[in-house]
XYZ file of C-alpha atoms in Angstrom:
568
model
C 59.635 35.676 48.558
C 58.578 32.265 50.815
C 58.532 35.068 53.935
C 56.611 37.072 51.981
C 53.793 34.742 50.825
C 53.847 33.290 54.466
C 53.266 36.898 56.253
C 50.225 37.615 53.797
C 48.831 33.994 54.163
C 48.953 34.355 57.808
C 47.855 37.962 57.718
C 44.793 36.275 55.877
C 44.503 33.462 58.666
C 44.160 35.948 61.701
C 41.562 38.460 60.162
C 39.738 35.116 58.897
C 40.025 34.220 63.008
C 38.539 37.887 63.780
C 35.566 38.007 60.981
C 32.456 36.677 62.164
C 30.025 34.583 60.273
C 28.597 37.399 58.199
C 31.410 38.777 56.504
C 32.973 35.310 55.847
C 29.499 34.804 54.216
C 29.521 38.234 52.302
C 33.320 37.693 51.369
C 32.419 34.463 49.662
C 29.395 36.253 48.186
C 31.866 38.461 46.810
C 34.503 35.893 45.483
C 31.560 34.013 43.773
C 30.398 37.054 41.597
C 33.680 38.054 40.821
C 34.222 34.634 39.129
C 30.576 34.310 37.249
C 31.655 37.838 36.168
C 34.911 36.744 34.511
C 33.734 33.260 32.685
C 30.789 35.647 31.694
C 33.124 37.972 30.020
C 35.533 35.120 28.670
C 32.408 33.595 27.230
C 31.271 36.711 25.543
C 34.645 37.249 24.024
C 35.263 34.140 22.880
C 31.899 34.237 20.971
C 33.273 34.635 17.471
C 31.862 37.798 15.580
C 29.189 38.498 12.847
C 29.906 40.291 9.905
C 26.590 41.807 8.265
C 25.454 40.954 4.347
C 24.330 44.808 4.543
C 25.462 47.855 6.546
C 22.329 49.182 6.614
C 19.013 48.025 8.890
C 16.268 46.618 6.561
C 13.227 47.927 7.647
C 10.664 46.485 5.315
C 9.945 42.725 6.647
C 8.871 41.567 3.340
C 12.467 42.287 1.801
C 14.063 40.771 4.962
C 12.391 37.508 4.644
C 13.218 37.172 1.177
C 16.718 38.478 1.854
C 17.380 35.947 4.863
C 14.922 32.953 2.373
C 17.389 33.339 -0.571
C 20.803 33.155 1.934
C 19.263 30.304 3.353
C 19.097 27.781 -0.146
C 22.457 28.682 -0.321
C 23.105 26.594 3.202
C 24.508 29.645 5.420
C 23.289 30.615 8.627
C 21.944 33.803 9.086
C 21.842 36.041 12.091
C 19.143 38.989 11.980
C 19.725 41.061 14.861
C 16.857 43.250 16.545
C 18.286 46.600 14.530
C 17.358 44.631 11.255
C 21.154 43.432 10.298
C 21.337 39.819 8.362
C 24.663 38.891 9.606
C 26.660 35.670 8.243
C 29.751 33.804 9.738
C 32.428 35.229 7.708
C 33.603 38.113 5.545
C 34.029 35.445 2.619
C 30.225 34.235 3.080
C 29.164 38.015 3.206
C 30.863 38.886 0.213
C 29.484 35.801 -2.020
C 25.981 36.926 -0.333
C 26.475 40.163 -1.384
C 27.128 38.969 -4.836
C 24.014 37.129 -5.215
C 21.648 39.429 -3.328
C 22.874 42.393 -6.452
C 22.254 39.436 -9.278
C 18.937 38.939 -8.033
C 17.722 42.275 -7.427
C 17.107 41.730 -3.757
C 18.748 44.774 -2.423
C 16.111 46.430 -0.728
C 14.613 49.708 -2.059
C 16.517 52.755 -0.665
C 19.217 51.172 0.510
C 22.546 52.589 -1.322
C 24.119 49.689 -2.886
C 27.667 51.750 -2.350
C 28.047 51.490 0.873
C 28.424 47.659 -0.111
C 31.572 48.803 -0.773
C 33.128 51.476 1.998
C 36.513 50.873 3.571
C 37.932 53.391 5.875
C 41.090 54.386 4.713
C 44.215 56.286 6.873
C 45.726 58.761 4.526
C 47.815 62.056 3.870
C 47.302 63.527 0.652
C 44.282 63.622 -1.325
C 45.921 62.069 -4.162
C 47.245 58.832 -1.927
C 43.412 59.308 -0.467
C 41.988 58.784 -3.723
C 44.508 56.089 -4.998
C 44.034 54.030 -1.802
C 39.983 54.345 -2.654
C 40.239 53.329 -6.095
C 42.680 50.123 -5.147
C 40.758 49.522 -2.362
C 37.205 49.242 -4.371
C 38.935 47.337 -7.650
C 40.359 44.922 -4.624
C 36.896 44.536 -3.368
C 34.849 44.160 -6.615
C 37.618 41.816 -7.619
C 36.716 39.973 -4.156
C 32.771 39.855 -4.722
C 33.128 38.560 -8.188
C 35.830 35.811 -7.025
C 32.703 34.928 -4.390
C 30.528 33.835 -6.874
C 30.076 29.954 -6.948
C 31.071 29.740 -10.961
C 33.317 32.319 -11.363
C 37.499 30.743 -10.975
C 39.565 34.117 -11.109
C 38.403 37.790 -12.558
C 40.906 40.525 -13.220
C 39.001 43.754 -13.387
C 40.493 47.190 -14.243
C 38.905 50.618 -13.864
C 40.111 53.741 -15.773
C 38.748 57.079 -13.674
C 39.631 59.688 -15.789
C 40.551 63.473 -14.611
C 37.700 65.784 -14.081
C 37.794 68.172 -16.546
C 35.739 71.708 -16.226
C 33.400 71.611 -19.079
C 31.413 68.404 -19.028
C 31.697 68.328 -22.871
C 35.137 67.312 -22.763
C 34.870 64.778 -19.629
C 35.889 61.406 -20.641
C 33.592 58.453 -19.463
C 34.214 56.386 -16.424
C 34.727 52.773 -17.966
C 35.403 49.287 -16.386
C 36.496 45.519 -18.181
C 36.159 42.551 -16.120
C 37.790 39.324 -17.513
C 36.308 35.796 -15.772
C 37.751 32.923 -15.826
C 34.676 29.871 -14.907
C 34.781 26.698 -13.462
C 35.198 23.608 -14.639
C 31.205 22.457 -15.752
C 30.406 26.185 -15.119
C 27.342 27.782 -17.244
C 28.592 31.332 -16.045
C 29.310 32.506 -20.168
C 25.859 31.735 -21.112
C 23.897 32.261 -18.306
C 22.494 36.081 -18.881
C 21.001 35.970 -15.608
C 24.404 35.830 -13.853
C 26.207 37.740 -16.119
C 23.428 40.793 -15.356
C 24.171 39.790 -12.145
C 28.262 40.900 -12.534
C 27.124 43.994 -14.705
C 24.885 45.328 -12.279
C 26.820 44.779 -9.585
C 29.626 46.754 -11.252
C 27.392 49.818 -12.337
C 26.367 50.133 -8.720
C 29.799 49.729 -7.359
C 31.393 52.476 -9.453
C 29.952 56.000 -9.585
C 29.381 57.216 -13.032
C 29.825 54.107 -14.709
C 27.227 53.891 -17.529
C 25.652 50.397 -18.905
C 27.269 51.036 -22.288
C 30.768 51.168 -20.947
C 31.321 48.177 -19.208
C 32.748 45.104 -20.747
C 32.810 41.500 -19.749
C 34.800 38.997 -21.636
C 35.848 35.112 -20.342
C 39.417 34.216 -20.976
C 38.768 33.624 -24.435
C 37.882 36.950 -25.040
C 34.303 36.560 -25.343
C 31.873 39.229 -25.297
C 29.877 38.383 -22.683
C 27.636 41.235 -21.731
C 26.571 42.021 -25.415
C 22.766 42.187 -24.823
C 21.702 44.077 -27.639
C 22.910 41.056 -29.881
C 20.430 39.091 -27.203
C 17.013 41.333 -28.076
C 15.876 38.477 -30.728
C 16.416 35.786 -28.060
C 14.344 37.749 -25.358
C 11.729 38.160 -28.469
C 11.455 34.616 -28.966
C 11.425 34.074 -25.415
C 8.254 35.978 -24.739
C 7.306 34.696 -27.674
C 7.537 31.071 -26.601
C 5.967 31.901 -22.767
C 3.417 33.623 -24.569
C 2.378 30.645 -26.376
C 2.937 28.601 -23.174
C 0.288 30.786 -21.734
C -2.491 30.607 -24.265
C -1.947 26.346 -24.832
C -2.270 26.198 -20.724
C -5.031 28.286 -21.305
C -6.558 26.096 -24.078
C -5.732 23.090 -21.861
C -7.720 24.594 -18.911
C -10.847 25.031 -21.395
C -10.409 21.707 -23.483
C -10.347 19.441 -20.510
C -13.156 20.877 -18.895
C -15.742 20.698 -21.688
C -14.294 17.507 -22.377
C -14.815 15.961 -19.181
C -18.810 17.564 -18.905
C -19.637 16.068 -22.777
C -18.207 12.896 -21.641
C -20.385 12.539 -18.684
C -23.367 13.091 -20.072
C -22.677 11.435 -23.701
C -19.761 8.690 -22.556
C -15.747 8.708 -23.610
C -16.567 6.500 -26.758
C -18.553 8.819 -28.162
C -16.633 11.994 -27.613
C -13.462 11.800 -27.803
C -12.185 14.874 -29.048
C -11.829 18.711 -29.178
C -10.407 21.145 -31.027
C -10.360 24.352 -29.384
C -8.383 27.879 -30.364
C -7.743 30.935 -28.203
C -6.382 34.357 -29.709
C -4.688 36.718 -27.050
C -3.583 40.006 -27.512
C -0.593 39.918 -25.363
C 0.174 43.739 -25.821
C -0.003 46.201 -22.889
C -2.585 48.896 -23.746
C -3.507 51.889 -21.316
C -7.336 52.386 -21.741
C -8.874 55.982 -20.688
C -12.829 55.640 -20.518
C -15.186 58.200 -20.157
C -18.637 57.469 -19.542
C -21.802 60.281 -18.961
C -24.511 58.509 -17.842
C -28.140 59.723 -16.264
C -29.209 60.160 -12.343
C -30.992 57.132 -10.997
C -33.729 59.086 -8.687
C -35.383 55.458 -7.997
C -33.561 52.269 -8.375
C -35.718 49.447 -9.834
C -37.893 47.414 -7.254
C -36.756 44.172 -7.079
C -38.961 41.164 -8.210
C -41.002 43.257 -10.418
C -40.943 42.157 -14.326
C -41.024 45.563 -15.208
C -38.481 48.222 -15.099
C -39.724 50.861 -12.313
C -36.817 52.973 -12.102
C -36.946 56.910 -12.674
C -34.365 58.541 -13.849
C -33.214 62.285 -14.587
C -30.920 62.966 -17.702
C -29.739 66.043 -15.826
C -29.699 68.303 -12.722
C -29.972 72.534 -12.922
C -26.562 74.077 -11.339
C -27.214 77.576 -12.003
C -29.616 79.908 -14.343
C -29.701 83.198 -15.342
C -32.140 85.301 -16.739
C -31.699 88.978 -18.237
C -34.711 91.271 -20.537
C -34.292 94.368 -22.321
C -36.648 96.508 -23.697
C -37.046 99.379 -25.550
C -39.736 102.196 -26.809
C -40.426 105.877 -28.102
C -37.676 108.348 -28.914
C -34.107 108.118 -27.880
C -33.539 111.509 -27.158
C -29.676 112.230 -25.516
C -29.080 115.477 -24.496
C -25.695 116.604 -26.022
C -24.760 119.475 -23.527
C -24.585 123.635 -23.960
C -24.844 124.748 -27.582
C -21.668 124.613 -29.540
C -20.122 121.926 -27.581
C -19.593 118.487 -29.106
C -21.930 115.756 -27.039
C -20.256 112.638 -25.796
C -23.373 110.166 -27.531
C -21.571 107.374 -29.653
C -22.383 107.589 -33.518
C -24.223 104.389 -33.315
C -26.759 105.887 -31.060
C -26.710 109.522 -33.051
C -28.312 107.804 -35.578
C -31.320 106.661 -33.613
C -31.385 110.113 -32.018
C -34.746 111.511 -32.219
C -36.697 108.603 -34.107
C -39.219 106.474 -32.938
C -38.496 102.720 -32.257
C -39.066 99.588 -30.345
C -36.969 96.820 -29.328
C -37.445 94.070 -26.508
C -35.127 90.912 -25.636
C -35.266 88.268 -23.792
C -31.915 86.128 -22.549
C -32.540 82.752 -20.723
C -29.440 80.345 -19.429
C -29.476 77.389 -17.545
C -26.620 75.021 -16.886
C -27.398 71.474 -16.230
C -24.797 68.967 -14.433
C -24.961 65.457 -15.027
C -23.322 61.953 -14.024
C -19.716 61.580 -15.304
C -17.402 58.623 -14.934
C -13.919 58.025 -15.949
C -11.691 54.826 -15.644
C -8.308 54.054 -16.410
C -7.308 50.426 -16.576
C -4.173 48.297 -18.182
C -5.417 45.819 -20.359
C -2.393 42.874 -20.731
C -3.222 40.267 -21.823
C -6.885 39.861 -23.358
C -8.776 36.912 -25.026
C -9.857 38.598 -28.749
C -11.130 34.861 -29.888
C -12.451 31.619 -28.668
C -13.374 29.030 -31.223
C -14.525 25.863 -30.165
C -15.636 22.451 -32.341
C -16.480 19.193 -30.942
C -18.068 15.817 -32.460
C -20.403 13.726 -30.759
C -21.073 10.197 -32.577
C -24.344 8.862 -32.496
C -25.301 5.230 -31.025
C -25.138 2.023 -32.932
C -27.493 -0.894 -31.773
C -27.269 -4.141 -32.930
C -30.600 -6.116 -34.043
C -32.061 -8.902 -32.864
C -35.374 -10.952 -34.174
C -38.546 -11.923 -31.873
C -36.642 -14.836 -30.054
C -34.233 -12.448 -29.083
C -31.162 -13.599 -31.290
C -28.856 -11.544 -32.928
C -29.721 -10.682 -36.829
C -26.908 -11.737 -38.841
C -26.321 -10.574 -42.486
C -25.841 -12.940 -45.062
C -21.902 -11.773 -45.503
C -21.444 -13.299 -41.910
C -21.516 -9.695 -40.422
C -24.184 -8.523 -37.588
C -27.234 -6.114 -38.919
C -26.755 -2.740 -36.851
C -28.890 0.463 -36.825
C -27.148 3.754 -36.398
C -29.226 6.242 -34.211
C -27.640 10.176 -34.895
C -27.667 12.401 -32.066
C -31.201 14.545 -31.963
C -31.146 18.389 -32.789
C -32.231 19.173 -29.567
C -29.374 17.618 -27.825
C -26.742 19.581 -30.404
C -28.465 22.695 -29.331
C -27.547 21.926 -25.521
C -24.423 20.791 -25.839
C -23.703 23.959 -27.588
C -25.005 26.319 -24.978
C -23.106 24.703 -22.607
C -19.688 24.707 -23.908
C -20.558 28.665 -24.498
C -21.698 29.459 -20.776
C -18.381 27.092 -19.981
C -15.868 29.171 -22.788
C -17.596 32.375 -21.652
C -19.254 33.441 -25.301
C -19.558 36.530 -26.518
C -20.340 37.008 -30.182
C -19.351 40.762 -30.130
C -15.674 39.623 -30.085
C -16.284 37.190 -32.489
C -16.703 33.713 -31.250
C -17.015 30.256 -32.280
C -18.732 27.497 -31.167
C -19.654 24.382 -33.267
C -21.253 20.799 -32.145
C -21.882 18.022 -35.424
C -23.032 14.800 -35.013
C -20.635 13.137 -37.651
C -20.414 9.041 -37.602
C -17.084 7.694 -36.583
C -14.951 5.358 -38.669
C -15.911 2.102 -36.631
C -15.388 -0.462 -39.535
C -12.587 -1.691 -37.466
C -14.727 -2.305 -34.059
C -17.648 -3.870 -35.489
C -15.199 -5.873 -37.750
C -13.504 -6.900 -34.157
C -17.412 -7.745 -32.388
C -18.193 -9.473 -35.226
C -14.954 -11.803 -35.087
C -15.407 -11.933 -31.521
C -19.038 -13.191 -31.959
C -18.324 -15.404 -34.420
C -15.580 -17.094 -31.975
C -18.057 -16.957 -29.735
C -20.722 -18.891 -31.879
C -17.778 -21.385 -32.714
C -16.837 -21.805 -29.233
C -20.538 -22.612 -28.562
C -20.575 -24.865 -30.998
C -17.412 -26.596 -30.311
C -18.594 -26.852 -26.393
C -22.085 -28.405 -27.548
C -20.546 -31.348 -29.550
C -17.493 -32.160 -26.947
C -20.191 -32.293 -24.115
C -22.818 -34.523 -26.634
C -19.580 -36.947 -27.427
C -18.621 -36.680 -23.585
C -22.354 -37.627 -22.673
C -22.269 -40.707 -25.696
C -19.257 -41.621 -24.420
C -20.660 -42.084 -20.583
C -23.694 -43.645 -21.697
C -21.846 -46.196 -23.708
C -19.536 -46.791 -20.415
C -22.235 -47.278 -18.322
C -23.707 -50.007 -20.857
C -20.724 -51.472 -21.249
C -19.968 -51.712 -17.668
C -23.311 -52.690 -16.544
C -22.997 -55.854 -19.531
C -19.297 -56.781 -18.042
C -21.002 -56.914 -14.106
C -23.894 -58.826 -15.370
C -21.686 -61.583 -17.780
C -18.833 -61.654 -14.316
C -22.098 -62.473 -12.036
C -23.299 -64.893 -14.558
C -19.762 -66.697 -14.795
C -19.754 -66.592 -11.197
C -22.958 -68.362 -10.610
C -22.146 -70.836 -13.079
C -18.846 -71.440 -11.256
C -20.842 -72.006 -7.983
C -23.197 -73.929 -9.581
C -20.515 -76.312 -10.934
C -18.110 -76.218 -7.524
C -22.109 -76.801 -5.344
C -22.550 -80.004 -8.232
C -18.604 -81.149 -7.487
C -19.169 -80.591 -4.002
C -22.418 -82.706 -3.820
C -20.560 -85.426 -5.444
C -17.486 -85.317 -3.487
C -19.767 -85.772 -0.268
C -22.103 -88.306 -2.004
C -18.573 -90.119 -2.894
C -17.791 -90.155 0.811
C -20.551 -91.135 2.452
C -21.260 -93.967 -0.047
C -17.314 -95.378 0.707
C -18.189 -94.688 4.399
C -21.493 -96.754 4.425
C -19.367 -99.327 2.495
C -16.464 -99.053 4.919
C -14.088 -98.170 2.364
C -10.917 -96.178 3.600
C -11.169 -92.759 1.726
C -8.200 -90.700 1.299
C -8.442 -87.005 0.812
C -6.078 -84.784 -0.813
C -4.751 -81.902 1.492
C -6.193 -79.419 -0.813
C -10.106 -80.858 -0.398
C -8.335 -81.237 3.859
C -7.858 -77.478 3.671
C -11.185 -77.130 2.077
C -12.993 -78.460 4.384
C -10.842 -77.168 7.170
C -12.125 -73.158 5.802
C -15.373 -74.527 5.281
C -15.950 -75.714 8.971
C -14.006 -72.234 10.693
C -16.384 -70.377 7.901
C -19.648 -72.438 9.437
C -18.360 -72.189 13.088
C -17.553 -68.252 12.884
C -21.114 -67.642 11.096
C -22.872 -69.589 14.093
C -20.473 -67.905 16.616
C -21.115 -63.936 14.891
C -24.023 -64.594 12.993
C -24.682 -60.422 12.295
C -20.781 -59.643 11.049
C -21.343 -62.246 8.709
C -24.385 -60.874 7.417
C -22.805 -57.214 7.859
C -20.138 -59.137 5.195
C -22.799 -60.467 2.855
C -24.710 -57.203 2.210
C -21.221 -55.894 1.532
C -20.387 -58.419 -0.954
C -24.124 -57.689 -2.528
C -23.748 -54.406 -2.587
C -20.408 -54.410 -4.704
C -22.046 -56.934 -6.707
């Protein structure tokens, strides 16, 4: 095998020697592709595969986009390939998919619902074909029910009876499903979902009527009894109904409300009571209208109405006269033959007459219109009622006080809203409700007071506090001013007694002072040894630095004195 590999390498080795430049290029070429060719191909088939929601293209983009919108809440990817197909990950994903796209009616129009369902099938007999069908389509429905979300388990058998040959005495195809939910499941009340199982079942199995097809839980609960639900879908259109006519009363109420408050203030409206009657039935209305030819439409801008028109056009006349005089005579033929003349005119044979007749006939063609329209739903009655309080103004005298009552409580005036102003506030809540009085409705504006007992009872507190507060304020800043006036006496008395007892203390240390130096020069002039106390030493110690620093900074000492004033 080593000789073997060693003859073909070297085999290689010499033609490699004998290839020029080009073909070593153009082999490599080669080599390259081949490889890009295969990790191409083990790319593509290692892509994993799509499995479509629906075997059929949808066509219509409308019903694709709400197809791929509906798959996408549900958090799975969709694929929609250029044919049309929605395609999903997995055969489990397209099955639950399937399952919701039947509950919700969004399989596409024209698209057979069956071929959710087709399996190819190898088989011998027709019998083994047929039982291999009918396992294979329980085994699937059973699969597309298991894919819904709140669904646990579901068991679901389907009898197919024999075909018999008169179609009298053919039995009905019939299915029962049995469901076992999930924990925290609404799935047994839910008749959205459970439609969702029926219908998917009816389409699934051909032949199967609405009527035979039961759905129970594992309680044996009839779940797809929805003739027992037709007074629960009465009192649900019922209720939306209402819904519809309160919005709609809503809409109305809070935009007359908000114009009447503009113009006459929130305080003073505040309220409105407004009732809409609907006919919510569905009525087919066939109109039929004849109506004249306009030859000239009215000028516009003219107060007058110009306009001609014709009640009626000719289409066709006709016109016939007969007339009529002298004998008839009729010649009857050879004698003894019986003449051909009708008795009617044997009678008149021979007499003298005259007749004449005139026929005129004229058809006339006029304008004809009919309409057809569905009426659902209409407004029969709008009745609308609103207050509007007048104004109360408080009184005041000529100095511009307010007037109070002897009972403590302020003299008001009340003002009602003029007639004039009613009048407009009507017309405009009927141009805003759309009025029309052939239908029957309502619109009424009063000027009734409001209950403010309470309010004025509150201002008049409030003023009265006010008045006390005023009051209270007046005497505190009297006593405050007393009280600053008699500090200011009082400390103007205290400055002038302290300056007083100072200049009496002065007075009396200037006398002691004189004598005390009177003392000393007398014992001096007498020669009399003096001795001085070192208090009166340190005395006059201060007193000489005080006299030597006034004669050495003569302006800081009187900078000091007109301090010491100034305090004073």
């Amino acid at each position: 095998m080593n000789d073997v590999l060693k003859n073909i390498g070297g085999h290689i080795k010499s033609l490699w020697g004998k290839w020029s430049v080009l073909q070593r290029i153009i082999l490599m070429g080669i080599v390259v592709v081949v490889i890009i060719g295969l990790v191409a191909l083990f790319g593509v088939s290692s892509t994993p595969s799509l499995v479509p929601v629906i075997d059929r293209p949808i066509t219509d983009q409308t019903a694709l986009d709400r197809i791929v919108l509906r798959i996408n809440q549900e958090g799975v990817r969709t694929t929609v390939s250029s044919m049309g197909l929605v395609q999903v990950q997995d055969e489990n994903t397209a099955r639950r998919m399937r399952g919701i796209l039947i509950r919700e009616d969004l399989i596409p129009k024209g698209i057979d619902p069956w071929a959710i369902f087709d399996k190819e099938r190898w088989t011998i007999t027709d019998f083994e074909r047929n039982v291999n069908f009918r396992r294979a389509q329980t085994q699937m429905i059973v699969d597309h029910i298991k894919a819904i979300d709140d669904v646990d388990d579901a068991n679901v058998s389907i009898v197919f009876p024999e075909r018999e040959l008169f179609k009298n005495d053919q039995n009905p195809v019939t299915a029962s499903v049995v469901i076992i939910p999930k924990p925290g499941s609404d799935i047994t009340t839910n008749r959205k979902k459970i439609e969702g199982i029926h219908k998917l079942l009816k389409y699934a199995i051909e032949g199967l009527k609405d009527e035979n097809i039961l759905i129970t839980d594992n309680y044996g609960m009839h779940l797809n009894d929805f003739t027992g639900l037709a007074e629960l879908d009465r009192l649900n259109i019922i209720d939306r109904e209402n819904k519809l006519i309160q919005s709609q009363e809503a809409k109305y109420r809070v935009l007359i409300l908000q114009t009447l408050q503009a113009i006459f203030s929130s305080d003073r409206v505040r309220d409105l009571n407004i009732k809409i009657d609907m006919d919510m039935s569905k009525k087919a209305v066939d109109t039929e209208e004849y109506f004249p030819f306009t030859l000239k439409p009215r000028t516009p801008g003219l107060p007058y109405d110009d306009s001609e028109l014709l009640p009626s056009v000719p289409r066709s006349r006709s016109e016939s006269s007969t007339k009529w005089e002298g004998t008839g005579y009729n010649p009857e033929g050879p004698a003894g033959v019986e003449g051909q003349t009708p008795p009617a005119f044997k009678d008149m044979s021979n007499l003298y007459g005259r007749m004449t007749q005139d026929t005129f006939t004229q058809n006339e063609e006029i304008n004809r219109r009919k309409i057809q329209e569905d009426r659902s739903p209409q407004i029969d009655r709008v009745t609308v009622s609103v207050n509007i309080d007048g104004k109360w103004e408080k009184k005041y005298d000529e100095k511009g006080k307010l007037i109070i009552q002897p009972n403590g409580f302020i003299d008001r005036e009340y003002s009602p809203v003029p007639v004039e102003q009613l009048r407009a506030a009507t017309s405009l809540i009927q141009d805003a409700i759309g009025y029309n009085a052939s239908r029957g409705d309502s619109v009424t504006v009063q000027n009734i007071p409001f209950d403010r007992s309470k309010e004025h009872r509150e201002e008049d507190a409030a003023e009265l506090r006010k008045k006390q507060v005023q009051t209270t304020m007046i005497v505190f800043f009297s006593g405050l001013a007393l009280l600053l006036v008699a500090f200011v006496i009082f400390r103007v008395i205290a400055r002038e007694m302290e300056r007083r007892r100072r200049l009496a203390e002065e007075e009396r240390a200037r006398r002691e002072q004189a004598l005390r130096e009177s003392a000393m020069l007398e014992a001096e002039q007498e020669g009399v040894d003096v001795s001085i106390s070192v208090e009166e030493r340190s005395r006059m110690e201060l007193m000489e630095s005080v006299v030597n620093l006034a004669k050495e900074h003569p302006e800081d000492c009187a900078q000091l004195i007109r301090t010491w004033l100034l305090e004073e």
